[in-house]
Every structure is written in C-alpha cells, then in structure tokens.
Backbone as numpy.savetxt, mean C-alpha at the origin, in Angstrom:
# Nx Ny Nz CAx CAy CAz Cx Cy Cz
0.62 -4.51 -24.19 -0.20 -3.32 -24.19 0.67 -2.05 -24.19
0.21 -1.04 -24.92 0.72 0.31 -24.74 -0.28 1.01 -23.84
0.11 1.31 -22.61 -0.86 1.82 -21.63 -1.46 3.15 -22.03
-0.81 3.86 -22.93 -1.35 5.15 -23.38 -2.50 4.95 -24.35
-2.57 3.77 -24.97 -3.63 3.49 -25.94 -4.85 2.84 -25.29
-4.67 2.28 -24.11 -5.77 1.60 -23.43 -6.66 2.61 -22.71
-7.94 2.27 -22.56 -8.89 3.26 -22.05 -9.61 2.87 -20.77
-9.90 1.57 -20.58 -10.80 1.17 -19.49 -10.08 0.32 -18.44
-10.27 0.70 -17.19 -9.76 -0.06 -16.04 -10.94 -0.35 -15.12
-11.00 -1.57 -14.61 -12.04 -1.94 -13.66 -11.44 -2.07 -12.27
-12.11 -1.47 -11.30 -11.72 -1.59 -9.89 -12.78 -2.42 -9.18
-12.35 -3.50 -8.55 -13.27 -4.39 -7.85 -13.28 -4.06 -6.36
-14.38 -3.47 -5.90 -14.49 -3.06 -4.50 -14.45 -1.55 -4.38
-15.39 -0.99 -3.61 -15.48 0.47 -3.50 -15.15 0.97 -2.10
-14.35 0.20 -1.37 -13.89 0.64 -0.06 -12.81 1.70 -0.19
-12.11 1.96 0.90 -11.09 3.02 0.91 -10.04 2.81 -0.17
-9.50 1.59 -0.27 -8.45 1.32 -1.25 -9.01 1.35 -2.67
-10.19 0.79 -2.86 -10.81 0.80 -4.17 -11.07 2.21 -4.67
-11.60 3.06 -3.81 -11.85 4.45 -4.20 -10.54 5.18 -4.50
-9.51 4.87 -3.72 -8.21 5.51 -3.96 -7.64 5.12 -5.32
-7.72 3.83 -5.65 -7.26 3.40 -6.98 -8.07 4.08 -8.08
-9.38 4.15 -7.90 -10.23 4.78 -8.90 -9.81 6.23 -9.13
-9.53 6.95 -8.05 -9.12 8.34 -8.16 -7.78 8.47 -8.88
-6.88 7.55 -8.61 -5.57 7.58 -9.28 -5.71 7.31 -10.77
-6.51 6.30 -11.11 -6.64 5.93 -12.52 -7.36 7.01 -13.34
-8.39 7.64 -12.77 -9.05 8.71 -13.53 -8.14 9.93 -13.65
-7.24 10.12 -12.68 -6.30 11.24 -12.78 -5.38 11.07 -13.97
-5.19 9.82 -14.39 -4.38 9.54 -15.57 -5.18 9.51 -16.86
-6.48 9.82 -16.78 -7.31 9.89 -17.97 -8.01 8.61 -18.36
-7.99 7.59 -17.49 -8.63 6.32 -17.81 -10.10 6.33 -17.42
-10.91 5.64 -18.19 -12.29 5.38 -17.80 -12.27 4.28 -16.74
-12.84 4.54 -15.60 -12.79 3.58 -14.49 -14.19 3.09 -14.15
-14.34 1.77 -14.17 -15.60 1.14 -13.83 -15.43 0.48 -12.46
-16.20 0.94 -11.49 -16.10 0.41 -10.13 -17.20 -0.63 -9.92
-16.77 -1.82 -9.48 -17.74 -2.89 -9.20 -17.84 -3.12 -7.70
-19.08 -3.18 -7.22 -19.33 -3.54 -5.83 -20.79 -3.94 -5.71
-21.03 -5.15 -5.23 -22.42 -5.61 -5.10 -22.91 -5.52 -3.67
-22.15 -4.82 -2.82 -22.56 -4.66 -1.43 -23.48 -3.45 -1.27
-24.38 -3.47 -0.29 -25.25 -2.31 -0.04 -24.44 -1.06 0.30
-24.94 0.09 -0.10 -24.26 1.34 0.23 -23.27 1.80 -0.81
-23.25 1.13 -1.96 -22.29 1.50 -3.00 -22.51 2.93 -3.48
-23.77 3.33 -3.63 -24.05 4.67 -4.14 -23.53 5.75 -3.19
-23.62 5.48 -1.89 -23.11 6.44 -0.90 -21.60 6.59 -1.03
-20.91 5.46 -1.23 -19.46 5.49 -1.39 -19.08 6.24 -2.66
-19.88 6.08 -3.70 -19.60 6.75 -4.96 -19.74 8.26 -4.79
-20.76 8.68 -4.04 -20.94 10.11 -3.77 -19.78 10.66 -2.94
-19.28 9.83 -2.03 -18.13 10.23 -1.21 -16.91 10.47 -2.08
-16.74 9.62 -3.09 -15.62 9.77 -4.01 -15.73 11.07 -4.79
-16.92 11.38 -5.25 -17.14 12.64 -5.96 -16.78 13.83 -5.07
-17.21 13.76 -3.82 -16.94 14.84 -2.87 -15.44 15.01 -2.65
-14.72 13.89 -2.57 -13.27 13.95 -2.36 -12.57 14.66 -3.51
-12.93 14.33 -4.73 -12.29 14.93 -5.89 -12.52 16.44 -5.93
-13.74 16.85 -5.62 -14.05 18.29 -5.62 -13.24 19.00 -4.54
-13.17 18.40 -3.36 -12.41 19.01 -2.26 -10.92 19.08 -2.58
-10.39 18.05 -3.23 -8.98 18.07 -3.62 -8.71 19.19 -4.62
-9.63 19.38 -5.55 -9.46 20.46 -6.53 -9.48 21.82 -5.84
-10.40 21.99 -4.91 -10.49 23.26 -4.19 -9.23 23.54 -3.37
-8.58 22.47 -2.90 -7.36 22.62 -2.11 -6.11 22.62 -2.98
-6.29 22.59 -4.30 -5.19 22.56 -5.26 -4.30 21.33 -5.06
-4.93 20.21 -4.70 -4.20 18.97 -4.48 -4.65 17.86 -5.41
-5.49 18.20 -6.38 -5.99 17.20 -7.33 -4.86 16.74 -8.24
-4.72 15.44 -8.38 -3.66 14.91 -9.23 -4.11 14.85 -10.69
-3.13 14.88 -11.59 -3.42 14.81 -13.01 -3.69 16.17 -13.63
-3.91 16.16 -14.93 -4.13 17.40 -15.68 -5.61 17.72 -15.89
-6.47 16.76 -15.58 -7.91 16.97 -15.78 -8.54 17.62 -14.56
-9.63 18.35 -14.80 -10.38 18.96 -13.69 -11.15 17.88 -12.95
-11.68 18.23 -11.78 -12.49 17.29 -11.01 -13.70 16.84 -11.82
-14.33 17.77 -12.51 -15.51 17.44 -13.32 -15.15 16.47 -14.44
-14.00 16.68 -15.07 -13.56 15.78 -16.14 -13.24 14.40 -15.60
-12.62 14.35 -14.42 -12.31 13.06 -13.82 -13.58 12.33 -13.39
-14.52 13.07 -12.83 -15.78 12.47 -12.42 -16.53 11.86 -13.60
-16.41 12.49 -14.76 -17.08 12.00 -15.96 -16.52 10.66 -16.42
-15.32 10.32 -15.95 -14.68 9.06 -16.33 -15.07 7.91 -15.41
-15.80 8.20 -14.36 -16.17 7.19 -13.36 -17.57 6.64 -13.61
-17.71 5.34 -13.40 -19.03 4.71 -13.46 -19.04 3.55 -12.47
-20.22 3.20 -11.96 -20.32 2.13 -10.96 -21.27 1.04 -11.43
-20.98 -0.19 -11.00 -21.75 -1.36 -11.44 -21.93 -2.32 -10.28
-23.06 -3.04 -10.30 -23.24 -4.14 -9.37 -23.32 -5.47 -10.12
-23.07 -5.42 -11.42 -23.02 -6.63 -12.26 -21.57 -6.82 -12.71
-20.98 -7.95 -12.36 -19.56 -8.17 -12.61 -19.22 -8.20 -14.09
-20.01 -8.87 -14.89 -19.70 -8.97 -16.32 -19.74 -7.60 -16.99
-20.70 -6.77 -16.61 -20.77 -5.42 -17.17 -19.59 -4.57 -16.73
-19.20 -4.73 -15.48 -18.07 -3.95 -14.96 -16.76 -4.31 -15.65
-16.61 -5.56 -16.05 -15.37 -6.03 -16.66 -15.33 -5.82 -18.17
-16.45 -5.55 -18.76 -16.52 -5.42 -20.22 -15.61 -4.30 -20.72
-14.68 -4.65 -21.60 -13.80 -3.67 -22.23 -12.55 -3.33 -21.48
-12.40 -3.83 -20.26 -11.23 -3.46 -19.44 -9.97 -4.18 -19.92
-8.84 -3.48 -19.85 -7.55 -4.12 -20.14 -6.79 -4.44 -18.85
-7.24 -3.82 -17.73 -6.57 -4.00 -16.45 -7.63 -4.01 -15.36
-7.50 -4.96 -14.42 -8.46 -5.08 -13.32 -7.70 -5.02 -12.00
-8.11 -4.11 -11.12 -7.48 -3.98 -9.80 -8.47 -4.41 -8.73
-8.18 -5.52 -8.06 -9.06 -6.06 -7.02 -8.76 -5.42 -5.67
-9.83 -5.05 -4.95 -9.68 -4.38 -3.65 -10.73 -4.88 -2.66
-10.99 -6.18 -2.64 -12.00 -6.72 -1.72 -11.36 -7.01 -0.37
-12.15 -7.59 0.54 -11.67 -7.87 1.89 -10.37 -8.67 1.88
-9.54 -8.42 2.89 -8.25 -9.11 2.98 -8.45 -10.50 3.58
-9.24 -11.30 2.85 -9.49 -12.69 3.22 -9.20 -13.55 2.01
-8.36 -14.55 2.18 -7.88 -15.34 1.06 -9.03 -15.94 0.25
-10.00 -16.55 0.94 -11.09 -17.22 0.22 -11.92 -16.24 -0.60
-12.11 -15.04 -0.08 -12.88 -14.02 -0.81 -12.15 -13.61 -2.07
-10.85 -13.39 -1.96 -10.06 -12.98 -3.13 -9.99 -14.11 -4.16
-9.79 -15.33 -3.70 -9.74 -16.47 -4.62 -11.05 -16.59 -5.39
-12.15 -16.40 -4.71 -13.47 -16.53 -5.32 -13.70 -15.46 -6.38
-13.36 -14.21 -6.07 -13.62 -13.13 -7.03 -12.76 -13.27 -8.27
-11.51 -13.72 -8.12 -10.66 -13.91 -9.30 -11.14 -15.09 -10.13
-11.64 -16.13 -9.47 -12.20 -17.27 -10.19 -13.41 -16.82 -11.01
-14.25 -15.98 -10.41 -15.43 -15.47 -11.11 -15.04 -14.53 -12.26
-14.04 -13.68 -12.01 -13.63 -12.72 -13.03 -13.13 -13.39 -14.30
-12.42 -14.48 -14.13 -11.79 -15.12 -15.29 -12.81 -15.57 -16.33
-14.05 -15.78 -15.90 -15.09 -16.20 -16.84 -15.53 -15.08 -17.78
-15.22 -13.83 -17.40 -15.76 -12.69 -18.15 -14.70 -11.86 -18.87
-13.44 -12.19 -18.73 -12.39 -11.37 -19.35 -11.59 -12.18 -20.37
-11.01 -11.47 -21.34 -10.17 -12.10 -22.33 -8.85 -12.56 -21.74
-8.13 -13.38 -22.49 -6.91 -14.00 -21.97 -5.78 -13.00 -21.74
-5.85 -11.82 -22.34 -4.78 -10.83 -22.19 -5.06 -9.77 -21.13
-6.24 -9.82 -20.52 -6.58 -8.83 -19.49 -5.76 -9.10 -18.24
-5.11 -8.07 -17.72 -4.26 -8.21 -16.54 -5.12 -8.20 -15.28
-4.90 -9.19 -14.41 -5.63 -9.29 -13.15 -4.67 -8.98 -12.01
-4.97 -7.92 -11.26 -4.07 -7.43 -10.22 -4.79 -7.37 -8.88
-4.10 -7.77 -7.82 -4.67 -7.74 -6.47 -3.99 -6.67 -5.63
-4.76 -6.06 -4.74 -4.22 -5.04 -3.82 -3.78 -5.63 -2.49
-3.79 -6.95 -2.36 -3.48 -7.57 -1.08 -2.19 -7.03 -0.47
-2.18 -6.89 0.85 -1.01 -6.33 1.52 -0.04 -7.39 2.00
-0.48 -8.65 2.05 0.44 -9.67 2.58 0.22 -11.07 2.03
-0.88 -11.33 1.34 -1.13 -12.67 0.80 -0.31 -12.87 -0.47
0.44 -13.95 -0.53 1.32 -14.15 -1.68 0.51 -14.52 -2.92
0.96 -14.12 -4.11 0.22 -14.36 -5.35 -0.10 -15.83 -5.61
0.80 -16.74 -5.24 0.56 -18.15 -5.51 -0.69 -18.66 -4.79
-1.06 -18.02 -3.68 -2.28 -18.39 -2.97 -3.49 -17.60 -3.49
-3.31 -16.32 -3.72 -4.41 -15.48 -4.18 -4.96 -15.97 -5.52
-4.07 -16.37 -6.42 -4.48 -16.74 -7.78 -4.53 -18.25 -8.01
-4.62 -19.02 -6.93 -4.57 -20.48 -7.06 -5.74 -21.06 -7.85
-6.87 -20.33 -7.92 -8.04 -20.84 -8.64 -8.19 -20.23 -10.03
-7.18 -19.46 -10.44 -7.18 -18.88 -11.79 -6.48 -19.83 -12.74
-7.03 -20.03 -13.91 -6.43 -20.95 -14.89 -5.21 -20.33 -15.56
-5.36 -19.10 -16.05 -4.28 -18.41 -16.76 -3.57 -17.46 -15.79
-2.59 -17.99 -15.07 -1.92 -17.20 -14.04 -0.78 -16.34 -14.59
-0.51 -16.46 -15.87 0.57 -15.67 -16.46 0.23 -14.18 -16.51
-1.08 -13.85 -16.39 -1.49 -12.43 -16.44 -1.85 -11.88 -15.07
-1.42 -12.58 -14.00 -1.78 -12.20 -12.64 -0.58 -11.66 -11.86
-0.83 -10.66 -11.02 0.20 -10.13 -10.13 -0.46 -9.39 -8.98
0.33 -9.08 -7.98 -0.10 -8.21 -6.89 0.44 -6.81 -7.14
-0.42 -5.81 -7.01 0.00 -4.40 -7.03 -0.39 -3.83 -5.67
0.54 -3.89 -4.74 0.24 -3.52 -3.35 0.52 -2.04 -3.12
-0.53 -1.25 -2.85 -0.34 0.18 -2.58 -0.03 0.41 -1.11
0.39 1.62 -0.79 0.61 2.02 0.60 -0.49 3.01 0.96
-1.13 2.79 2.08 -2.26 3.63 2.48 -1.78 4.96 3.09
-2.32 6.11 2.63 -3.32 6.29 1.56 -2.66 6.40 0.18
-3.08 5.58 -0.77 -2.43 5.53 -2.08 -2.41 6.84 -2.84
-3.40 7.71 -2.60 -3.46 8.96 -3.35 -2.30 9.89 -2.98
-1.77 9.72 -1.77 -0.69 10.59 -1.29 0.65 9.88 -1.20
0.63 8.58 -0.96 1.87 7.79 -0.87 2.02 7.02 -2.17
3.07 7.30 -2.91 3.15 6.85 -4.30 3.66 5.42 -4.49
4.28 4.84 -3.49 4.88 3.52 -3.68 3.83 2.45 -4.00
4.15 1.60 -4.98 3.35 0.42 -5.28 4.31 -0.75 -5.45
4.09 -1.82 -4.69 4.91 -3.02 -4.83 4.28 -3.95 -5.86
5.03 -4.28 -6.89 4.55 -5.20 -7.92 5.18 -6.56 -7.66
4.32 -7.54 -7.33 4.80 -8.86 -6.91 4.28 -9.92 -7.87
5.15 -10.66 -8.53 4.70 -11.64 -9.52 4.27 -12.97 -8.90
3.35 -13.64 -9.56 3.10 -15.06 -9.33 4.27 -15.79 -9.99
4.62 -16.99 -9.55 5.71 -17.72 -10.21 5.52 -17.88 -11.72
4.27 -17.78 -12.20 4.00 -17.94 -13.63 3.75 -16.62 -14.35
3.83 -15.50 -13.67 3.53 -14.20 -14.28 4.49 -13.90 -15.43
3.94 -13.48 -16.56 4.76 -13.12 -17.72 5.47 -11.80 -17.48
6.69 -11.69 -17.99 7.48 -10.47 -17.83 6.75 -9.27 -18.43
6.04 -9.49 -19.54 5.32 -8.40 -20.20 4.22 -7.83 -19.30
3.62 -8.68 -18.48 2.57 -8.23 -17.56 3.17 -7.31 -16.49
4.34 -7.69 -15.99 5.02 -6.84 -15.01 5.40 -5.50 -15.64
5.91 -5.55 -16.86 6.32 -4.32 -17.55 5.14 -3.39 -17.81
4.03 -3.98 -18.27 2.83 -3.17 -18.56 2.29 -2.52 -17.29
2.24 -3.29 -16.21 1.74 -2.74 -14.95 2.66 -1.66 -14.42
3.96 -1.86 -14.57 4.94 -0.85 -14.15 4.71 0.45 -14.94
4.48 0.31 -16.24 4.24 1.48 -17.09 2.94 2.18 -16.70
1.90 1.40 -16.39 0.62 1.97 -15.98 0.76 2.76 -14.68
1.41 2.15 -13.71 1.57 2.83 -12.42 2.39 4.11 -12.56
3.39 4.06 -13.40 4.21 5.25 -13.64 3.39 6.34 -14.32
2.54 5.94 -15.26 1.73 6.91 -16.00 0.76 7.66 -15.09
0.24 6.99 -14.08 -0.71 7.66 -13.18 0.00 8.32 -12.00
1.33 8.37 -12.06 2.08 9.14 -11.07 2.54 8.39 -9.85
2.38 7.05 -9.84 2.86 6.27 -8.71 4.35 5.94 -8.88
4.93 5.33 -7.84 6.34 4.94 -7.87 6.43 3.43 -7.68
6.32 2.67 -8.78 6.32 1.21 -8.66 7.70 0.62 -8.43
7.76 -0.43 -7.62 8.99 -1.21 -7.45 8.68 -2.65 -7.81
9.63 -3.31 -8.45 9.45 -4.68 -8.92 10.10 -5.66 -7.96
9.31 -6.57 -7.40 9.88 -7.69 -6.66 10.15 -8.81 -7.66
11.29 -9.46 -7.54 11.67 -10.48 -8.51 10.97 -11.81 -8.25
10.49 -11.99 -7.03 9.74 -13.20 -6.69 8.88 -12.92 -5.47
7.90 -13.78 -5.24 7.00 -13.57 -4.11 7.68 -13.96 -2.80
7.29 -13.26 -1.74 7.78 -13.54 -0.40 6.76 -13.01 0.59
6.58 -13.70 1.69 5.59 -13.30 2.69 5.86 -11.88 3.19
4.84 -11.01 3.09 4.99 -9.63 3.53 5.55 -8.68 2.50
5.98 -9.24 1.34 6.59 -8.43 0.28 7.81 -7.68 0.84
8.10 -6.49 0.36 9.28 -5.76 0.84 8.93 -4.78 1.95
7.95 -3.91 1.69 7.63 -2.86 2.66 7.21 -3.42 4.01
6.32 -4.40 4.02 5.84 -4.91 5.30 6.89 -5.73 6.04
7.85 -6.30 5.32 8.94 -7.00 6.00 9.85 -5.99 6.71
10.16 -4.90 6.02 10.97 -3.85 6.66 10.19 -3.24 7.82
8.90 -2.98 7.60 8.07 -2.39 8.65 7.96 -3.32 9.85
7.81 -4.63 9.60 7.69 -5.59 10.69 8.96 -5.63 11.54
10.12 -5.49 10.88 11.38 -5.47 11.62 11.45 -4.25 12.53
10.99 -3.11 12.03 10.99 -1.88 12.84 10.00 -2.00 14.00
8.80 -2.51 13.71 7.79 -2.69 14.76 8.32 -3.61 15.85
8.92 -4.73 15.45 9.40 -5.71 16.43 10.45 -5.12 17.36
11.44 -4.42 16.81 12.49 -3.87 17.65 11.99 -2.69 18.48
11.08 -1.88 17.92 10.50 -0.79 18.70 9.72 -1.34 19.89
8.93 -2.36 19.62 8.13 -3.00 20.68 9.04 -3.58 21.76
10.09 -4.26 21.31 11.02 -4.90 22.24 11.70 -3.87 23.14
12.12 -2.75 22.57 12.80 -1.71 23.35 11.89 -1.11 24.41
10.60 -0.94 24.08 9.65 -0.42 25.06 9.35 -1.49 26.11
9.11 -2.71 25.65 8.75 -3.80 26.55 9.87 -4.10 27.56
11.12 -3.95 27.12 12.27 -4.23 27.99 12.67 -3.04 28.85
11.91 -1.95 28.78 12.18 -0.80 29.63 13.35 0.05 29.19
13.73 -0.06 27.94 14.86 0.71 27.42 14.45 2.14 27.09
13.22 2.31 26.58 12.77 3.61 26.10 11.26 3.69 26.21
10.71 4.89 26.24 9.26 5.07 26.34 8.61 4.99 24.97
7.28 4.79 24.99 6.51 4.78 23.74 6.70 6.09 22.99
6.58 7.19 23.70 6.70 8.51 23.07 8.07 8.69 22.42
9.12 8.28 23.13 10.47 8.53 22.62 10.87 7.60 21.48
10.34 6.38 21.46 10.68 5.51 20.33 10.04 6.05 19.05
8.87 6.69 19.19 8.27 7.33 18.02 9.12 8.51 17.56
9.70 9.24 18.51 10.58 10.35 18.14 11.85 9.86 17.45
12.31 8.68 17.81 13.48 8.10 17.12 13.21 8.01 15.62
11.96 7.67 15.28 11.60 7.57 13.87 11.26 8.93 13.27
10.35 9.67 13.92 9.83 10.91 13.32 10.87 12.02 13.26
11.81 12.04 14.22 12.83 13.09 14.23 14.22 12.57 13.87
14.31 11.29 13.54 15.61 10.71 13.22 15.61 9.92 11.93
15.43 8.61 12.06 15.49 7.74 10.88 14.47 8.12 9.82
13.26 8.46 10.27 12.21 8.79 9.32 12.55 9.97 8.44
13.18 10.99 9.02 13.56 12.17 8.25 14.62 11.83 7.21
15.53 10.96 7.59 16.57 10.54 6.64 15.98 9.68 5.53
15.21 8.67 5.93 14.70 7.72 4.95 13.59 8.29 4.08
13.07 9.46 4.43 12.09 10.11 3.56 12.73 10.58 2.26
14.06 10.70 2.27 14.77 11.21 1.10 15.67 10.17 0.45
16.36 9.38 1.26 17.24 8.35 0.70 17.06 7.05 1.47
17.17 5.93 0.77 16.97 4.63 1.38 18.19 4.12 2.13
18.08 2.96 2.77 19.18 2.44 3.58 20.44 2.12 2.77
20.28 1.60 1.57 21.45 1.27 0.76 22.20 2.54 0.34
21.44 3.54 -0.10 22.07 4.79 -0.51 22.70 5.51 0.68
22.04 5.42 1.84 22.59 6.02 3.05 23.96 5.43 3.38
24.05 4.11 3.33 25.33 3.45 3.62 26.38 3.82 2.58
25.96 3.85 1.32 26.90 4.17 0.23 27.50 5.56 0.41
26.68 6.51 0.89 27.13 7.89 1.04 27.85 8.16 2.36
27.79 7.19 3.27 28.38 7.40 4.59 29.78 6.81 4.75
30.40 6.44 3.66 31.79 5.97 3.69 32.49 6.53 2.45
33.76 6.91 2.57 34.47 7.56 1.46 34.45 6.76 0.16
34.49 5.43 0.26 34.58 4.61 -0.94 33.32 3.79 -1.19
32.22 4.23 -0.63 30.95 3.61 -0.95 30.55 2.45 -0.05
29.61 1.64 -0.56 28.96 0.59 0.23 29.94 -0.45 0.76
30.85 -0.90 -0.10 31.82 -1.91 0.34 32.69 -1.36 1.47
33.09 -0.12 1.35 33.89 0.54 2.38 33.10 0.66 3.68
31.81 1.00 3.56 30.95 1.13 4.74 30.90 -0.18 5.50
30.70 -1.27 4.76 30.59 -2.57 5.42 31.91 -3.03 6.04
33.02 -2.68 5.40 34.32 -3.04 5.98 34.55 -2.31 7.30
33.93 -1.14 7.44 34.08 -0.35 8.65 33.07 -0.72 9.75
31.84 -1.02 9.34 30.76 -1.10 10.33 30.04 -2.44 10.42
30.35 -3.39 9.57 29.60 -4.65 9.56 29.72 -5.41 10.88
30.89 -5.31 11.53 31.07 -6.01 12.81 30.10 -5.48 13.86
29.94 -4.15 13.90 29.00 -3.55 14.85 27.56 -3.92 14.52
27.23 -3.89 13.23 25.87 -4.24 12.81 25.56 -5.68 13.18
26.50 -6.58 12.93 26.30 -7.99 13.25 26.13 -8.19 14.75
26.92 -7.49 15.55 26.82 -7.61 17.01 25.44 -7.16 17.50
24.97 -6.03 16.96 23.65 -5.52 17.36 22.55 -6.49 16.94
22.62 -6.97 15.72 21.59 -7.89 15.22 21.53 -9.17 16.05
22.67 -9.64 16.52 22.71 -10.88 17.30 22.04 -10.71 18.66
21.81 -9.46 19.09 21.18 -9.21 20.39 19.67 -9.02 20.29
19.10 -9.11 19.10 17.68 -8.82 18.92 16.76 -9.83 19.61
17.14 -11.08 19.65 16.31 -12.07 20.32 15.11 -12.52 19.50
14.19 -13.28 20.13 13.02 -13.82 19.42 11.98 -12.75 19.11
10.98 -13.13 18.34 9.87 -12.23 18.03 9.14 -11.87 19.32
8.87 -10.59 19.56 8.20 -10.18 20.81 6.79 -10.74 20.92
6.30 -10.78 22.15 4.91 -11.16 22.42 4.06 -9.91 22.27
3.25 -9.85 21.21 2.45 -8.65 20.94 1.09 -8.66 21.62
0.64 -9.82 22.10 -0.73 -9.92 22.59 -0.86 -10.52 23.99
0.16 -11.14 24.51 0.07 -11.81 25.80 0.23 -10.88 26.97
0.46 -11.47 28.15 0.60 -10.72 29.39 1.74 -9.72 29.32
2.85 -10.14 28.71 4.03 -9.28 28.64 3.79 -8.04 27.80
2.81 -8.10 26.90 2.55 -6.97 26.00 1.83 -5.82 26.68
1.26 -6.07 27.87 0.47 -5.03 28.53 1.29 -3.80 28.88
2.58 -4.00 29.11 3.43 -2.86 29.45 3.54 -1.87 28.30
3.29 -2.35 27.09 3.32 -1.49 25.91 1.92 -0.99 25.57
0.95 -1.90 25.59 -0.40 -1.57 25.15 -1.10 -0.61 26.11
-0.93 -0.80 27.40 -1.65 0.02 28.39 -0.93 1.33 28.68
-0.64 2.06 27.64 0.00 3.36 27.78 -0.93 4.41 27.19
-1.37 5.35 27.99 -2.22 6.43 27.51 -1.38 7.66 27.24
-1.52 8.19 26.05 -0.77 9.38 25.66 -1.77 10.44 25.21
-1.65 11.64 25.74 -2.53 12.72 25.30 -2.24 13.07 23.85
-3.30 13.38 23.12 -3.15 13.74 21.72 -2.16 14.87 21.54
-2.18 15.83 22.45 -1.29 16.99 22.34 0.17 16.63 22.53
0.45 15.43 23.06 1.82 15.00 23.26 2.38 14.24 22.07
1.50 13.88 21.14 1.94 13.10 19.99 2.70 13.98 19.01
3.73 13.42 18.33 4.46 14.19 17.32 3.57 14.70 16.21
2.47 13.98 15.93 1.59 14.37 14.83 0.43 15.23 15.30
0.48 15.77 16.51 -0.66 16.49 17.07 -1.09 17.68 16.22
-0.14 18.31 15.54 -0.47 19.45 14.69 -1.38 19.02 13.55
-1.19 17.80 13.07 -1.97 17.31 11.94 -3.36 16.87 12.34
-3.52 16.41 13.58 -4.80 15.81 13.95 -5.63 16.66 14.91
-5.10 17.81 15.35 -5.82 18.57 16.36 -7.17 19.09 15.88
-7.32 19.24 14.56 -8.60 19.73 14.04 -9.64 18.62 13.97
-9.22 17.36 14.18 -10.15 16.25 14.10 -10.45 15.63 15.46
-9.53 15.78 16.43 -9.71 15.16 17.73 -9.60 16.21 18.84
-10.37 16.03 19.88 -10.28 16.92 21.04 -8.94 16.75 21.73
-8.25 17.84 22.09 -6.96 17.75 22.79 -7.08 17.01 24.12
-8.30 17.00 24.70 -8.48 16.33 25.99 -8.61 14.81 25.86
-8.72 14.36 24.63 -8.95 12.92 24.43 -7.65 12.15 24.58
-7.62 11.19 25.48 -6.46 10.31 25.61 -6.71 9.08 24.75
-5.70 8.60 24.09 -5.86 7.43 23.23 -5.01 6.29 23.75
-5.48 5.08 23.52 -4.67 3.91 23.80 -3.64 3.82 22.68
-2.42 3.94 23.03 -1.36 4.14 22.05 -0.49 2.91 21.97
-0.67 2.06 20.96 0.13 0.84 20.83 0.91 0.91 19.54
2.10 1.29 19.64 3.09 1.53 18.57 2.58 1.36 17.15
C-alpha cells in the first residue's frame, strides 16, 4: 500500500483509545469508520466531536484540516460488515481481554480482503495469542499506543511471527503520516518495550519505598526532576554514548562494573498486593504536594487527599 493513496480506516471500539485513534487518523485526512455495538455509542461520538472543537479553540488541533473538516471524515456503525467495507487498515481497541480480542479478529476476517491490515491496540498481549484464531496472520500486528495517544506520539509496532515485512513497513508509514513516532520491535515479547522498561522502574521505585530508603513523594521527584527530564529529550543509549569521551564502549569500560554491582542488589520482584505492600499503598498525599499539582488543581479540590500508590 501507498498510505497516501488509501482513504478508509476502521476503528473497532469507541472507548478512550478508540476515539483517540479516530482523532489521529482524521487529522491525517483519512475517512474513519468507528464500529461499536455497545449502548451509548452515540454519546461517545458526540464527545469526540466536542473534543475536536475544543482542541481547535485551544490551537491544539493536529493536522492541517479544520475541526469541521475532520468531523466530516468521521462516521459510526453498529454493523461490523458495514464498518469494515472499503477499509485498508483496521485498528482494534476493544477490552483488554484475550478472548474478546480473539473473537473480534475472527469475526473481522470474514468481512475483509486478504490484503487488509489488522492491527491491535493491546498493551501487553503478545500477537501470537491475540491473532491465534486468524487464518491469514501475515497481515496482523500490534500497534500499541501510549495513553493519551493524541499527545504522546510513541507507537510500538509488534509483529506476529508470521507478519509480512511489507505490513510492518506500511503501518510504520501510516503512523508517521498521522504524526506519530513509531518504533519497530523485531519480534514479540511480553510487555513489548515500553512496558518492560516501565515495569523495571515501577519495581525498583516500589522496592525503595517499601524498604524505607525513600518516601513516595521523593521517589516521584527522582523521576520528575531528574531522570524524567533527561529522558524526555534523549534515551538511555544516547545518554551513555554522550557521557563518555569515546562513546558507548568507553562508557561501559568505565561504569559497567558499578552498573553490574547495583543490578545484582535488586533482589526478587516486589510484593505489590500483599501485607508488605501496605507500607507503600497506605500513603495519603495532598494534591497540593504532588509535583503535578499545577496541572490538576483546576480539576480536583486542593483539600482532597488521594491514595497514592506509585
């Protein structure tokens, strides 16, 4: 496919992620057909219209088209075959339950041509399980967005073991065209890339609080005022490369012993739900004390204390 020549994309599911994908695709000039057979679809569709208008008023609307032009590209369906008619790309956004996703992809395959790309938004289910009931798995992949997709551009493209290279290339081109930042995983792995890195950070943050090394508030500051500020601009590999005179190899020759020593002290996966976890979970932090309080003060009362679990 030449993604510039294709016109119709179908989004399966009108929840938060489905609406976000729809907004992204119409911003790129595509006709988007949203399918959802659950009650309340019309209300969600009206919410989407409201969002686009508000984004335009705030000068935050993506793409070159006006809100009215983008809205004209949207349509909603409760009939699956009608929603899929004419689409070259399908983005699934149903509940994060394996059986539900397997069922919808099995149903979809009956209504689409052999070249239509079938993509899932799953955040952690590997493609070999999601697409196990699909006959032609060469056109299947995961396109995992980061919430909220309209503002966070990363999309992880994860292949099924049988996914054709052309399908990965076409999806990469599509995501780039609508302004996202796609990354290609060479093979499937539990948690993909982002959630594996995130899980490592969550585990060590939790462990440091649970072991009495640091407070909940301060471990968040370690990220928001330290690592997060750095990694918002350059990744870990580039950081290491730039932090030694002769690049990455030089960095490792200098610091790998320290890194290995620290890693060896990490210990087992923390207990996130048992008795030991209460020291982390039962921490009340005032909204005004949170690093993000400036962003949320217009939505929450300053007097409201929240249960704050990393």
